[in-house]
Short mmCIF file of C-alpha atoms in Angstrom, two decimals:
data_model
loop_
_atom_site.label_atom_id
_atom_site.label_comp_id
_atom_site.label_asym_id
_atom_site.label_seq_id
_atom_site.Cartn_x
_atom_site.Cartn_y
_atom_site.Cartn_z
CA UNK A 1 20.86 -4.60 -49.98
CA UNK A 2 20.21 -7.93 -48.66
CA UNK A 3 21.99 -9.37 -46.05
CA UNK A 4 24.35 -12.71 -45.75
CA UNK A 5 23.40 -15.56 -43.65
CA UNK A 6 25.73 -18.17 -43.17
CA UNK A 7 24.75 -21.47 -41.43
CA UNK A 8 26.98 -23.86 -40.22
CA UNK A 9 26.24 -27.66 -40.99
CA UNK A 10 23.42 -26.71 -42.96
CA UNK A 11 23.07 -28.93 -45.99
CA UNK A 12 20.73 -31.32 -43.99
CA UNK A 13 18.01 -31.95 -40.95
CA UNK A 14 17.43 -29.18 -39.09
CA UNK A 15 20.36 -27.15 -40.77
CA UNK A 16 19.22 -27.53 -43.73
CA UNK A 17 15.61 -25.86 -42.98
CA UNK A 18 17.36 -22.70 -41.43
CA UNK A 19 19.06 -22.07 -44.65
CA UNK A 20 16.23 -22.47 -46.46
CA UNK A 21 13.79 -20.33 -44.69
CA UNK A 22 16.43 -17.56 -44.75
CA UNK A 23 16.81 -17.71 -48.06
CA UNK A 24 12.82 -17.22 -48.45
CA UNK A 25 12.96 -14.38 -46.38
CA UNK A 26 15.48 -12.31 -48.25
CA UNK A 27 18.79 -13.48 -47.26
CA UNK A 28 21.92 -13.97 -49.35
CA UNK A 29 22.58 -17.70 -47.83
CA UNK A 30 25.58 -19.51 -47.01
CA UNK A 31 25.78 -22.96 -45.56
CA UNK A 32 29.20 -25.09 -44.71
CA UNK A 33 28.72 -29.03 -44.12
CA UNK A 34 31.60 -31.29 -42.80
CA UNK A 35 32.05 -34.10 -45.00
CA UNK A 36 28.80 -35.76 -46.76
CA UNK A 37 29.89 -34.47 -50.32
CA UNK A 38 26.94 -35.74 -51.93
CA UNK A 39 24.35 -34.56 -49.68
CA UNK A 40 26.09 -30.85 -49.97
CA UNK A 41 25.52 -31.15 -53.84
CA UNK A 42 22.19 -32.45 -53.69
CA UNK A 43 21.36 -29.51 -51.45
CA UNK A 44 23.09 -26.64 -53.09
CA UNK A 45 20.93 -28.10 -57.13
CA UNK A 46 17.63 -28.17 -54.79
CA UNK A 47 18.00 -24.82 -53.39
CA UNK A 48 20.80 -22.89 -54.99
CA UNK A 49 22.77 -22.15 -51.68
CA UNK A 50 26.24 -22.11 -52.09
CA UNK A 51 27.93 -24.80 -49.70
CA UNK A 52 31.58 -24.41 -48.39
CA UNK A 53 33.34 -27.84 -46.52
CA UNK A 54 35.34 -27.07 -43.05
CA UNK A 55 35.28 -28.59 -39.85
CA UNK A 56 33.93 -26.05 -37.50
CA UNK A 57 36.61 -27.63 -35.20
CA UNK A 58 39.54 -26.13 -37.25
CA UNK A 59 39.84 -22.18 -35.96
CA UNK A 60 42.75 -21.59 -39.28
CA UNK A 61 39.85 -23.41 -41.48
CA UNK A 62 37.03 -21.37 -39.86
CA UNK A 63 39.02 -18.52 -40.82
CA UNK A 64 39.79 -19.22 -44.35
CA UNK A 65 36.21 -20.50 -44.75
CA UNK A 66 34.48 -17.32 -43.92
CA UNK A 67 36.94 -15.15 -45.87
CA UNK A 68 35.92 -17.12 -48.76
CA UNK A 69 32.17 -16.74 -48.02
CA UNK A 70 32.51 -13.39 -47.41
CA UNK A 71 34.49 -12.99 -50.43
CA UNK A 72 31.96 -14.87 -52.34
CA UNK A 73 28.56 -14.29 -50.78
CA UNK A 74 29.27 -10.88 -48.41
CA UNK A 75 30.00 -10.22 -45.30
CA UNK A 76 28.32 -12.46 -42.76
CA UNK A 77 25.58 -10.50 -41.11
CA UNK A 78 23.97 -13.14 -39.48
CA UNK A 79 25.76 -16.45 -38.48
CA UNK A 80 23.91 -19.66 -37.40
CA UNK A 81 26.28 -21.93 -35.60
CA UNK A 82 23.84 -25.44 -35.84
CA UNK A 83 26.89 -28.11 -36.85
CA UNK A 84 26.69 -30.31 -33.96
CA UNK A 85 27.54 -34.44 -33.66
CA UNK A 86 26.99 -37.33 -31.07
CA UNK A 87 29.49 -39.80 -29.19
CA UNK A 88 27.11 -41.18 -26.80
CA UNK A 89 28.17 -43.89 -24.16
CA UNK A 90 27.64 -43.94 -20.31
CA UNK A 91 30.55 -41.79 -18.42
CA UNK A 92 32.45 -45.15 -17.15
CA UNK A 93 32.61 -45.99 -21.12
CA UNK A 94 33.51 -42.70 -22.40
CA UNK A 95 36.64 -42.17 -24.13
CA UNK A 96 38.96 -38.90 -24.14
CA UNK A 97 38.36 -38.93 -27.96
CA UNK A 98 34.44 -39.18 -27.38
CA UNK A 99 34.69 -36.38 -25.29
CA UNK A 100 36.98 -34.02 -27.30
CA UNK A 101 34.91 -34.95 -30.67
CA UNK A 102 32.09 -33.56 -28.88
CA UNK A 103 33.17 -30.67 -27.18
CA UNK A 104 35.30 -29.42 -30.49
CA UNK A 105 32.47 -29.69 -32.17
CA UNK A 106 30.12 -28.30 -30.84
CA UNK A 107 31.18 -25.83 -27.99
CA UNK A 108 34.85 -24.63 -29.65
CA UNK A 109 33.13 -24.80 -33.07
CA UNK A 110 30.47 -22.65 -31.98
CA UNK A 111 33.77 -20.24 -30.59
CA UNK A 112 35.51 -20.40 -34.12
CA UNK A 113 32.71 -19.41 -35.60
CA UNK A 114 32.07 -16.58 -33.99
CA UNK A 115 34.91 -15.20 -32.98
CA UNK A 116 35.52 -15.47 -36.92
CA UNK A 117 32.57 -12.51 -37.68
CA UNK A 118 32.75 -10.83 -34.64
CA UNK A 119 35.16 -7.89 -35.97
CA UNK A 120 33.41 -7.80 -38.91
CA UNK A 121 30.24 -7.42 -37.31
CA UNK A 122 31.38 -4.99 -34.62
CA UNK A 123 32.63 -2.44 -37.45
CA UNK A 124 29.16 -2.39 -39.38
CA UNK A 125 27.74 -2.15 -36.27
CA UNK A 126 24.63 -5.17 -36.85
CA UNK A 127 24.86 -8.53 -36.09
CA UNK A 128 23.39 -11.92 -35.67
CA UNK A 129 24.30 -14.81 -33.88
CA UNK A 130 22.02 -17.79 -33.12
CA UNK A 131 23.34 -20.96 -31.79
CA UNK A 132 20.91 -24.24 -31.87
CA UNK A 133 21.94 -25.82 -28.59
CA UNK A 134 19.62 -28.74 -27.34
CA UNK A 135 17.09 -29.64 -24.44
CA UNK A 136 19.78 -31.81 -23.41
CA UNK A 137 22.27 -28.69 -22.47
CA UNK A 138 19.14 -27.89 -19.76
CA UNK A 139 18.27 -31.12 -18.33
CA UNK A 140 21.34 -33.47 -19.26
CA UNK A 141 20.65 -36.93 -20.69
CA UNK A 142 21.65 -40.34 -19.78
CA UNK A 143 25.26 -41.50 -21.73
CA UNK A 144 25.43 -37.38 -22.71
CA UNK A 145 27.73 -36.14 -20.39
CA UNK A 146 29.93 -35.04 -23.31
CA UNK A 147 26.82 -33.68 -25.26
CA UNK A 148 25.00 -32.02 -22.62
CA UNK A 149 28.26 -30.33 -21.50
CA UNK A 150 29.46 -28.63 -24.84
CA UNK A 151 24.91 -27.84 -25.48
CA UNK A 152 25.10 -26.09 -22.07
CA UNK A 153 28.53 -24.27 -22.18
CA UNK A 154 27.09 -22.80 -25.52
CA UNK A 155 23.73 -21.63 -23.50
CA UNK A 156 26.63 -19.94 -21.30
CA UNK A 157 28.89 -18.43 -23.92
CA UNK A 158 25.66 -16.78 -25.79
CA UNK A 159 24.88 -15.11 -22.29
CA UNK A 160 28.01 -13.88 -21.87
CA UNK A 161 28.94 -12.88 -25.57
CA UNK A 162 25.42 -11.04 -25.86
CA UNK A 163 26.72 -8.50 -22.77
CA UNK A 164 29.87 -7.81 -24.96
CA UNK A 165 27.67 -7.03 -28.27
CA UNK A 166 24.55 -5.27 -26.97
CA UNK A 167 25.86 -1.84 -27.90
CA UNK A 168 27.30 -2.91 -31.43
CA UNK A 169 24.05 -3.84 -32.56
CA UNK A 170 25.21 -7.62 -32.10
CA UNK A 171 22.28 -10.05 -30.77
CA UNK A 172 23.10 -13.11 -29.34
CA UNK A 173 20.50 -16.00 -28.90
CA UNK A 174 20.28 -19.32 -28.17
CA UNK A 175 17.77 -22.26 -28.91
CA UNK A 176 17.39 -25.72 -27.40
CA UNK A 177 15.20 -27.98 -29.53
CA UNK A 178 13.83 -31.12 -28.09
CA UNK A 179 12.50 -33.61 -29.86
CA UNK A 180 12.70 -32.89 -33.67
CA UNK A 181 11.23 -34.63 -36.71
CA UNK A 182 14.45 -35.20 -38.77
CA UNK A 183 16.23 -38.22 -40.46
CA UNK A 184 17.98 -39.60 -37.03
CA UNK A 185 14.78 -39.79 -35.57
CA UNK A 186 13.55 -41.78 -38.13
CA UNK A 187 16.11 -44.61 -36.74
CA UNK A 188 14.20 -45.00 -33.45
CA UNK A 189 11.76 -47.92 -33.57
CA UNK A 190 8.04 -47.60 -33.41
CA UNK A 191 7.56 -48.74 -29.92
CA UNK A 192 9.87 -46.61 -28.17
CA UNK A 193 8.46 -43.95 -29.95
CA UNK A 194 5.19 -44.32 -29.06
CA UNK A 195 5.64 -45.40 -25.46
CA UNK A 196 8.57 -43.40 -24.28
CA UNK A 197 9.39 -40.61 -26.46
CA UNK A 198 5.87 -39.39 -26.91
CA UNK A 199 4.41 -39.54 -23.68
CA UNK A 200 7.55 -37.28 -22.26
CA UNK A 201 6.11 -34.28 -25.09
CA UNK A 202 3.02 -32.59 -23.29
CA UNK A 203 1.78 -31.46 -27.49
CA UNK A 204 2.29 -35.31 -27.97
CA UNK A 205 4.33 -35.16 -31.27
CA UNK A 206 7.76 -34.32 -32.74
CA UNK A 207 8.63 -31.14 -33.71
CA UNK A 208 9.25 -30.41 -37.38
CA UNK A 209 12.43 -28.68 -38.74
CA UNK A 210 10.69 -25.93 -40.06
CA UNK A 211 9.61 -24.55 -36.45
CA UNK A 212 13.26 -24.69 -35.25
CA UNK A 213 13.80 -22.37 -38.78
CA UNK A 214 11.31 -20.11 -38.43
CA UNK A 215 12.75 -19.15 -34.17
CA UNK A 216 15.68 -18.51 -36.47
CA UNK A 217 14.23 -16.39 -39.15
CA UNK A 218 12.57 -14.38 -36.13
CA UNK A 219 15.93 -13.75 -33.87
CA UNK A 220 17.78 -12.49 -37.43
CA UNK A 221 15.49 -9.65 -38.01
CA UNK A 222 14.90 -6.24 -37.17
CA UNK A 223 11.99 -7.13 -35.15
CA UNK A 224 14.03 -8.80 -32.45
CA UNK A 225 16.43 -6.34 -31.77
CA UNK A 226 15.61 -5.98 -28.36
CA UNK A 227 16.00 -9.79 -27.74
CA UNK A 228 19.72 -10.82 -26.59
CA UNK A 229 21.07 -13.11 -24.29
CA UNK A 230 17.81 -15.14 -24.56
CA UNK A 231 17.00 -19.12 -24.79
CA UNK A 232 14.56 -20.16 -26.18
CA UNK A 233 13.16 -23.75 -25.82
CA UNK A 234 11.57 -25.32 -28.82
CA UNK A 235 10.55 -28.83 -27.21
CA UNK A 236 7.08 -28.43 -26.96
CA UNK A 237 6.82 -28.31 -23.41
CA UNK A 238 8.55 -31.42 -22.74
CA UNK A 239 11.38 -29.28 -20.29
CA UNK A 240 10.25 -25.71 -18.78
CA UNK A 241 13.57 -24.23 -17.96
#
């Protein structure tokens, strides 16, 4: 019987990949986006995935959302907590609303989530959970504070959350992209590019969405049941942590 994968803002970029590539591989797939209706529509008569709207930031909506995915698609074997958003300005700039944005997002979101399958998962006994965090949660990043915080307090919730679901068969990883070939990128002019983003990447490109998808395809299966508590950095050497 196949299993469910649901993916959290995963109607576009980088989201959008992992739910593809798990569909490929077997999975029943499930992906909830936050508000672009017409990109979610686009996506689900492209691929046939089934998308379901929330804000990850909403533990009652979390709740409800997954019930209805589970109700709809199965129980969520394997949950890939990607939705993630930007409020940059320098610290002295930074507004309590930046901050909070951020940090719902993207750290409690990632704690909604979870917390959301976890019973579920600790019954059957199997789970997955794999949380894209970002290069930035290991080295921090200028006008970030509020994004590098809630990217590194999810490296530090999957290490502790992988200790409390080694012996139900739960795995808990974590991976920090760098640099990634998706539509924001494509906002950056050439020059900066080519003379400061570049020469920072030791493989001297971008990485492409589907190699973030395929670490992700790799931590849901059988074969890495003996990986938990890991990080793995996809920035093509660009920060050895």
């Amino acid at each position: 019987m196949a299993r469910t994968a649901l993916v959290t803002g995963g109607t576009r970029g980088i989201g959008a990949a992992i739910a593809k590539k798990l569909k490929a591989e077997g999975y029943n797939v499930a992906a909830t986006y936050g508000g672009n209706d017409e990109a979610a529509k686009a996506f689900t008569a492209e691929t046939g995935i089934a998308t379901f709207k929330w804000s990850v930031g909403d533990y009652e909506a979390c709740k409800e959302g997954i019930a209805k995915v589970e109700a709809e698609v199965g129980p969520v074997d394997v949950l890939v907590n990607n939705a993630g958003i930007t409020r940059d300005a320098p610290f002295h700039r930074m507004t309590p609303e930046q901050w909070h944005e951020v940090i719902d997002t993207n750290l409690t979101g990632v704690f909604n989530m979870s917390h959301n399958v976890w019973g579920g998962m600790r019954e059957r006994k199997f789970g997955r959970i794999v949380t894209i965090s970002s290069i930035n949660g290991q080295k921090g990043q200028f006008a970030q504070a509020n994004y590098a915080a809630s990217k590194a307090g999810d490296i530090g919730f999957t290490k502790a959350l992988a200790q409390e679901g080694a012996r139900a068969g739960i795995t808990v990883n974590v991976i920090c992209p760098g640099y990634i070939n998706t539509e924001m990128m494509s906002t950056i002019p050439e020059k900066v590019m080519n003379e400061v983003i570049l020469p920072q990447i030791p493989v001297g490109r971008l990485g492409e969405a589907d190699e973030i998808a395929r670490c992700v395809a790799f931590l849901a299966s059988d074969d890495a049941a003996f990986i938990t508590g890991s990080t793995i950095s996809a920035n093509g050497g660009q920060y050895m942590a």
